[in-house]
Amino acid sequence: MEHCDFMREALSLAEKGIGHVNPNPMVGAVIVRSGQIIGRGWHKKYGQLHAERNAFADCDSRAVDCHGADMYVTLEPCCHYGKTPPCTEAIIEHGIKRVFIGSSDCNPLVAGKGVNVLREHGIEVIEGILKDECDELNEIFFHYITTGLPFVTMKYAMTIDGKTACFTGASKWITGAAAREHVMYQRLRHTAIMVGVGTVIADDPMLTCRIENGRDPIRIVCDSHLRTPINSNIVRTAKDTPVIIATISDDNEKIAEYENCGCRIIRTSSKNGHVDLNELTAILGKEKIDSILLEGGGELNWSALQSGIVSKVQAYVAPKIFGGKTAASPVMGEGVPSPDMAFFLENSKITHLGDDILIESRLKNVYRNN
């Protein structure tokens, strides 16, 4: 096996932490001697041991000596005390000879310091193995740790002619089973999911993650004037799965009614008569909500783009045509006045999901704020 093969195994291990380690990064590690993997580990849950220490525990459980072996880890080992001791200490104590790293850690507490500690103790460090893949794995973490703001993914399903519903409003189902299953993993990966009150009124969704042993996201409803039905699925289940209603309303009687049902109310300033999304995401970021899957309608999507909170777009495209001049599209609002004022996307990736395709792109002009 080559260096890239061992790092791919570490990446595969890291992905097992999806949805359970936020706001920490997903990390995987393998220990190799004479071309054979002798230990595996990954960060399993926030607050628990990191990948490197779990890999050493794997060796210890089988009485395997890893002195003089190599370690492949998807992210630069930490060198500070947090909820767990520094991983650099464990690497040094176990006599690892070489460490191969995928991503550098932009956390100010690490940021090259982990590599320096290892080198100061005579350990050879080789950086940048499958760097692009390792960076993509933790795009949420890198964004959050550097900005303090949630990584927002705008997700929608549409027909090939750009419709998110028929002219009647019917929308189930645009995409097939494979695409819908993929969405469940996106709900697992993101800490929260956000919709507008219009989606709640029209579809009465649960917004949960229907994956065995999964974790439901925190559900956020942007409801400027408190129109969310008290008997909606989201409100009825608020005591089981957290619900945040963001509003500009000062109707204390109505607020108390939602709070009695288990909802949490966050009031923001008014921006054009609606919730200020920049203020809201700043509040959420301070509460360790590192990521939001935006599954709103066209109006909320437009507001999110305008406010500059969107980092990534996921467009699930079905090979169907709905037609209809009044049928909804993914992004509504006023729109841009000319092509050169568009919200440009870059680094696009296409994935086939059954008969559907997923187009994932990063916002090029993320910080635009009109």
XYZ file of C-alpha atoms in Angstrom:
370
model
C 0.000 0.000 0.000
C 1.087 3.584 -0.708
C 0.896 6.678 1.486
C -2.369 7.736 -0.175
C -3.930 4.328 0.511
C -3.238 4.600 4.233
C -4.598 8.144 4.321
C -7.765 7.004 2.506
C -8.244 4.409 5.237
C -7.861 7.184 7.812
C -10.432 9.279 5.918
C -12.857 6.371 5.899
C -12.464 6.047 9.657
C -12.913 9.784 10.191
C -16.280 9.742 8.430
C -17.618 7.405 11.116
C -17.728 10.406 13.428
C -20.230 12.261 11.239
C -22.852 14.055 13.291
C -21.373 13.059 16.653
C -18.249 15.209 17.032
C -19.473 18.739 16.191
C -18.149 21.347 16.740
C -14.940 19.320 16.719
C -13.527 18.041 13.421
C -13.900 14.520 12.079
C -10.503 12.827 12.343
C -9.200 9.377 11.533
C -5.808 7.779 12.228
C -4.017 4.563 11.327
C -0.733 3.186 12.654
C 1.437 1.334 10.142
C 4.436 -0.957 10.476
C 6.189 -2.698 7.557
C 3.362 -1.765 5.195
C 0.638 -3.225 7.421
C -1.964 -1.395 9.475
C -1.565 -2.341 13.136
C -3.935 0.185 14.719
C -7.028 2.174 13.770
C -8.891 4.990 15.494
C -11.253 7.861 14.930
C -12.823 10.667 16.931
C -16.090 9.032 17.959
C -17.883 11.655 20.022
C -17.411 15.236 21.157
C -15.532 15.309 24.458
C -14.146 11.804 24.065
C -10.684 10.614 22.982
C -9.300 11.898 19.704
C -8.450 9.644 16.762
C -4.760 9.257 17.594
C -5.393 8.092 21.154
C -8.096 5.695 19.971
C -5.620 4.218 17.470
C -3.109 3.665 20.284
C -5.867 2.109 22.405
C -6.579 -0.262 19.509
C -2.932 -1.351 19.528
C -2.882 -1.668 23.318
C -6.020 -3.816 23.339
C -4.244 -6.343 21.135
C -0.842 -5.961 22.852
C 0.701 -4.603 19.645
C 3.896 -2.562 20.086
C 3.795 0.539 17.904
C 7.267 1.849 18.813
C 9.029 2.916 15.613
C 5.856 2.720 13.522
C 4.315 5.354 11.254
C 1.052 7.194 11.874
C -1.291 8.591 9.237
C -3.764 11.151 10.549
C -6.226 13.272 8.564
C -5.667 16.411 10.673
C -2.651 17.890 12.424
C -2.454 16.431 15.964
C -3.464 18.775 18.769
C -0.861 20.018 21.236
C -3.050 21.683 23.867
C -5.139 20.536 26.812
C -8.877 20.658 26.189
C -11.448 18.022 27.084
C -8.675 15.487 26.401
C -4.848 15.628 26.730
C -2.686 16.615 23.728
C -2.378 13.962 21.041
C 1.225 15.024 20.429
C 2.062 13.700 23.912
C 0.641 10.285 23.078
C 2.523 10.163 19.762
C 5.804 10.971 21.498
C 5.202 8.550 24.389
C 4.431 5.662 21.992
C 7.643 6.175 20.047
C 6.110 6.884 16.653
C 8.868 7.450 14.082
C 7.012 9.310 11.306
C 3.686 11.144 11.129
C 1.887 11.719 7.838
C -0.711 14.507 7.984
C -3.557 15.376 5.626
C -4.848 18.805 6.731
C -3.142 21.499 8.754
C -5.242 22.649 11.720
C -6.244 26.317 11.491
C -7.389 26.313 15.131
C -5.256 29.058 16.731
C -4.507 26.666 19.602
C -2.808 24.303 17.122
C -2.033 25.962 13.735
C 1.375 24.408 13.086
C 2.292 24.086 16.743
C 1.449 20.378 16.758
C 3.834 19.749 13.862
C 6.567 21.794 15.551
C 6.245 19.844 18.815
C 6.629 16.538 16.991
C 9.666 17.717 15.033
C 11.284 19.094 18.175
C 11.103 15.550 19.568
C 12.822 14.048 16.540
C 9.705 12.774 14.805
C 9.648 13.169 11.032
C 6.486 14.897 9.820
C 5.238 14.772 6.218
C 2.347 17.111 5.481
C -0.269 17.401 2.738
C -1.109 13.746 2.046
C -4.512 13.854 0.252
C -4.813 17.433 1.486
C -7.798 18.352 -0.721
C -9.852 15.365 0.440
C -8.936 15.938 4.087
C -9.749 19.653 3.829
C -13.142 18.921 2.261
C -14.001 16.464 5.016
C -13.779 19.239 7.607
C -14.966 22.271 5.642
C -17.511 22.919 8.410
C -14.887 22.877 11.158
C -12.429 25.089 9.272
C -15.125 27.683 8.572
C -16.437 27.696 12.130
C -13.076 27.766 13.911
C -11.888 30.744 11.834
C -15.098 32.822 11.731
C -17.095 31.753 14.787
C -20.119 31.517 12.469
C -22.076 28.470 11.326
C -21.252 26.942 7.958
C -24.537 27.300 6.045
C -25.399 24.845 3.268
C -28.318 25.875 1.092
C -29.990 22.672 -0.066
C -32.890 22.198 -2.458
C -34.360 19.660 -4.861
C -35.581 20.757 -8.266
C -36.594 19.472 -11.664
C -34.328 19.908 -14.645
C -36.389 22.973 -15.605
C -35.697 24.551 -12.210
C -38.989 23.936 -10.380
C -39.288 22.993 -6.709
C -43.021 22.262 -6.945
C -45.837 22.038 -9.448
C -48.064 25.077 -10.008
C -50.507 23.452 -7.572
C -47.865 23.440 -4.840
C -47.437 19.640 -4.937
C -43.777 18.695 -4.419
C -43.571 15.112 -3.118
C -41.463 13.657 -4.440
C -39.184 15.501 -6.847
C -36.157 13.256 -6.347
C -35.857 9.511 -5.839
C -35.048 7.395 -2.798
C -31.248 7.561 -3.180
C -31.223 11.366 -3.188
C -33.589 11.558 -0.224
C -31.382 9.166 1.738
C -28.386 11.363 0.945
C -30.271 14.331 2.420
C -30.690 12.414 5.687
C -26.897 12.163 5.961
C -26.667 15.912 5.392
C -29.090 16.416 8.278
C -26.862 14.178 10.357
C -23.721 16.079 9.394
C -25.117 19.536 10.174
C -25.837 20.561 13.760
C -29.010 22.437 12.836
C -31.592 22.646 10.076
C -33.356 25.875 9.152
C -36.621 26.555 7.321
C -38.995 29.454 6.918
C -42.442 29.528 8.471
C -43.953 29.152 4.992
C -42.425 25.678 4.705
C -43.851 24.711 8.100
C -47.332 25.909 7.139
C -47.279 24.282 3.702
C -45.615 20.935 4.489
C -45.818 20.462 8.297
C -42.419 18.697 8.286
C -40.646 16.962 11.163
C -37.125 17.879 9.934
C -35.573 14.909 11.716
C -32.777 12.567 10.652
C -34.231 9.204 9.726
C -31.013 7.208 10.031
C -30.562 4.377 12.496
C -28.454 5.554 15.457
C -28.456 9.026 13.934
C -28.777 12.367 15.667
C -31.594 14.793 14.917
C -30.518 18.336 14.073
C -31.660 21.319 16.092
C -34.680 22.665 14.198
C -34.772 26.392 13.490
C -37.789 28.211 12.077
C -37.433 31.749 10.754
C -40.834 33.143 11.707
C -40.730 36.930 11.754
C -44.334 37.386 12.909
C -44.963 34.134 14.850
C -47.240 32.332 12.427
C -45.996 28.804 13.187
C -49.065 26.677 14.045
C -49.053 25.515 17.653
C -50.317 22.102 16.513
C -47.562 21.688 13.883
C -45.291 18.652 14.071
C -42.299 20.802 14.945
C -43.968 22.492 17.921
C -45.634 19.287 19.165
C -42.253 17.519 19.341
C -40.205 20.443 20.678
C -39.699 18.801 24.079
C -38.160 15.757 22.384
C -36.078 17.441 19.683
C -34.918 21.046 20.186
C -36.746 23.801 18.300
C -35.656 27.420 17.952
C -38.094 29.976 16.575
C -36.390 33.147 15.361
C -38.653 36.182 15.275
C -38.885 39.967 15.443
C -42.244 39.803 17.238
C -42.681 41.186 20.754
C -45.999 39.397 21.330
C -45.153 38.071 24.803
C -48.370 36.101 25.091
C -47.659 34.225 21.881
C -44.017 33.747 22.841
C -45.060 32.207 26.159
C -47.361 29.804 24.317
C -44.465 28.487 22.219
C -42.162 28.327 25.223
C -44.726 26.283 27.155
C -44.562 23.769 24.305
C -40.786 23.511 24.683
C -39.693 25.905 21.928
C -36.934 28.425 22.453
C -37.504 31.922 21.102
C -34.691 34.084 19.751
C -35.571 37.676 18.955
C -33.455 39.578 16.440
C -33.521 43.058 15.027
C -35.782 43.679 12.062
C -34.165 43.712 8.632
C -36.622 44.754 5.927
C -39.432 43.539 8.170
C -37.895 40.096 8.688
C -35.471 38.266 10.964
C -31.924 39.581 10.646
C -30.105 36.455 9.462
C -26.646 37.886 10.172
C -27.579 38.603 13.774
C -29.229 35.202 14.114
C -26.233 33.232 12.832
C -23.907 35.218 15.114
C -26.045 34.208 18.099
C -26.125 30.579 16.994
C -22.361 30.501 16.454
C -21.739 31.619 20.029
C -23.819 28.634 21.158
C -21.536 26.146 19.331
C -23.946 25.603 16.449
C -21.232 25.156 13.844
C -23.395 24.292 10.842
C -26.865 24.804 9.408
C -28.591 22.939 6.600
C -30.876 25.503 4.994
C -33.969 23.748 3.623
C -36.083 26.852 3.253
C -38.258 28.038 0.420
C -37.313 30.445 -2.318
C -37.819 33.611 -0.269
C -35.646 32.460 2.643
C -32.995 31.232 0.197
C -32.885 34.659 -1.438
C -32.599 36.394 1.939
C -29.811 34.024 2.976
C -27.860 34.714 -0.212
C -28.329 38.456 0.140
C -27.165 38.420 3.747
C -24.002 36.537 2.794
C -24.462 33.672 5.252
C -24.424 30.875 2.636
C -21.142 29.009 2.151
C -22.267 26.102 -0.004
C -25.124 25.127 -2.320
C -26.401 21.578 -2.786
C -28.783 21.249 -5.730
C -30.449 17.863 -6.175
C -31.642 17.763 -9.786
C -34.246 15.278 -10.994
C -34.665 14.362 -14.699
C -38.231 15.700 -14.757
C -39.998 18.728 -16.208
C -42.867 20.413 -14.347
C -43.264 23.608 -16.336
C -45.658 26.320 -15.192
C -44.951 30.044 -15.088
C -46.230 30.279 -11.500
C -44.463 27.147 -10.221
C -41.932 27.800 -7.451
C -38.200 27.919 -8.064
C -35.341 27.415 -5.569
C -34.518 31.108 -5.184
C -37.245 33.738 -5.365
C -37.075 37.299 -4.046
C -36.257 40.274 -6.197
C -33.322 38.633 -7.958
C -30.260 40.324 -9.419
C -30.693 43.060 -12.049
C -27.984 41.833 -14.412
C -25.885 38.677 -15.046
C -22.710 40.284 -13.737
C -24.441 40.778 -10.373
C -25.068 37.035 -9.979
C -24.008 35.014 -6.963
C -21.169 33.076 -8.531
C -20.364 29.496 -7.589
C -17.086 27.603 -7.835
C -15.412 24.254 -7.132
C -18.479 22.373 -8.347
C -18.739 18.630 -7.844
C -21.304 16.297 -9.427
C -22.517 13.066 -7.806
C -24.984 10.617 -9.346
C -27.701 9.401 -6.951
C -29.878 6.898 -8.758
C -31.560 8.768 -11.618
C -30.847 12.128 -9.974
C -27.684 14.185 -9.791
C -26.318 16.307 -6.965
C -24.418 19.474 -7.831
C -22.387 20.867 -4.920
C -20.695 24.249 -5.216
C -19.090 26.818 -2.956
C -20.209 30.445 -2.969
C -17.492 32.553 -4.529
C -18.707 35.854 -3.127
C -19.671 34.610 0.335
C -19.402 37.943 2.103
C -21.717 39.875 -0.163
C -24.262 41.766 1.947
C -26.701 44.044 0.120
